[in-house]
Amino acid sequence: MQWRKWMAALSAVLLIGFAFLPWVHLDTNNLTLTGVNDMGLNYGPRGKGHIYFAVLCLAMILIGRNWSMLIAIVVAVINVAFAGSHIYVYRCMAGDCPEKLYGLYLAMAASLSLLLFLMYSPVRPGNDNS
């Protein structure tokens, strides 16, 4: 495998880890939400979606065929769009402005790096034995 594929795999593993870090802090309830635990609020455990997409990308990367790399790129694009939606979900509502913490930004950066490394990893047309 090329080094870019390994970096994409590392980005997927980091994305799984970043889902467990603190994402937002709500001052009104004094709650710190992680990506996988929403404490019963309406935000939903959004980190579980990242874990699902990262595991799917990681499996496709480890298969290493041309078709699996193309599927991994499509899944990574969906993951980046899902990561971009966090800015909208964690916005100010009804006077309650959640403070965005480092885990949210790290998850977004890992999603983007996963896509970039996958897009620049070589896919050879016509040769499905890569």
XYZ file of C-alpha atoms in Angstrom:
130
model
C 0.000 0.000 0.000
C 1.054 3.546 -0.615
C 1.812 5.836 2.317
C -1.302 7.893 1.584
C -3.497 4.875 2.146
C -1.831 4.299 5.505
C -2.327 7.958 6.418
C -6.005 7.636 5.462
C -6.258 4.554 7.684
C -4.595 6.491 10.513
C -7.062 9.350 10.000
C -9.955 6.879 10.254
C -8.583 5.435 13.498
C -8.045 8.943 14.897
C -11.586 9.887 13.912
C -12.888 6.979 15.952
C -10.843 8.158 18.922
C -11.906 11.785 18.551
C -15.558 10.747 18.843
C -14.943 10.061 22.535
C -13.430 13.469 23.317
C -15.464 16.418 24.670
C -17.246 18.241 21.837
C -19.405 20.945 23.429
C -19.993 22.465 26.841
C -23.388 23.830 27.862
C -23.094 26.513 30.535
C -26.781 26.540 31.454
C -26.800 22.876 32.524
C -23.057 22.645 33.239
C -22.796 19.649 30.901
C -19.912 18.586 28.725
C -21.059 16.449 25.797
C -18.853 13.997 23.966
C -19.501 12.745 20.468
C -21.032 9.483 21.648
C -22.918 10.670 24.737
C -25.559 13.367 24.393
C -26.797 13.141 28.012
C -30.403 12.801 26.840
C -30.478 16.138 25.021
C -31.793 16.761 21.512
C -28.335 16.880 19.912
C -28.046 13.139 19.424
C -24.871 11.064 19.667
C -23.330 12.427 16.470
C -19.986 10.739 17.050
C -21.552 7.340 16.401
C -22.111 8.365 12.792
C -18.431 9.217 12.480
C -17.482 5.868 13.985
C -19.713 4.064 11.488
C -18.278 5.961 8.504
C -14.680 5.575 9.747
C -15.016 1.812 10.231
C -16.540 1.482 6.762
C -13.702 3.546 5.232
C -11.106 1.571 7.148
C -12.525 -1.716 5.893
C -12.518 -0.455 2.310
C -8.930 0.805 2.655
C -7.757 -2.542 4.009
C -9.414 -4.402 1.126
C -7.252 -2.285 -1.166
C -8.993 -2.927 -4.484
C -9.906 -0.160 -6.907
C -13.641 -0.526 -6.297
C -13.161 -0.477 -2.518
C -11.054 2.681 -2.690
C -13.750 4.404 -4.739
C -16.388 3.354 -2.211
C -14.137 4.692 0.567
C -13.921 8.054 -1.209
C -17.712 8.263 -1.481
C -18.131 7.364 2.195
C -15.478 9.938 3.151
C -17.342 12.647 1.201
C -20.523 11.782 3.107
C -18.511 11.883 6.343
C -17.156 15.370 5.587
C -20.686 16.606 4.858
C -21.824 15.044 8.130
C -18.950 16.761 9.956
C -19.863 20.106 8.416
C -23.386 19.778 9.744
C -22.060 19.970 13.314
C -21.602 23.718 12.972
C -25.337 23.998 12.300
C -26.402 21.543 15.017
C -24.317 23.103 17.782
C -25.494 26.674 17.179
C -27.128 29.118 19.588
C -30.773 28.290 20.219
C -33.159 30.075 22.588
C -30.332 31.941 24.305
C -28.322 28.773 24.945
C -24.994 28.948 23.122
C -22.908 25.775 23.472
C -19.173 26.307 23.676
C -17.465 24.201 21.022
C -14.522 22.263 22.416
C -11.421 20.728 20.875
C -12.899 17.280 20.195
C -15.382 18.690 17.705
C -12.688 20.485 15.725
C -10.364 17.470 15.825
C -13.144 15.223 14.496
C -13.818 17.672 11.674
C -10.092 17.864 10.839
C -9.763 14.061 10.869
C -12.764 13.764 8.542
C -11.234 16.228 6.113
C -7.788 14.592 6.251
C -9.377 11.178 5.633
C -11.004 12.505 2.484
C -7.874 14.295 1.269
C -5.612 11.268 1.751
C -8.136 9.034 0.003
C -8.561 11.416 -2.912
C -4.821 11.541 -3.525
C -4.174 7.828 -3.086
C -3.537 6.124 -6.411
C -6.367 4.226 -8.090
C -5.269 2.510 -11.271
C -8.002 2.128 -13.895
C -8.233 -1.287 -15.461
C -6.000 -2.933 -12.854
C -8.052 -4.345 -9.977
C -5.122 -6.049 -8.257
C -3.694 -3.008 -6.504
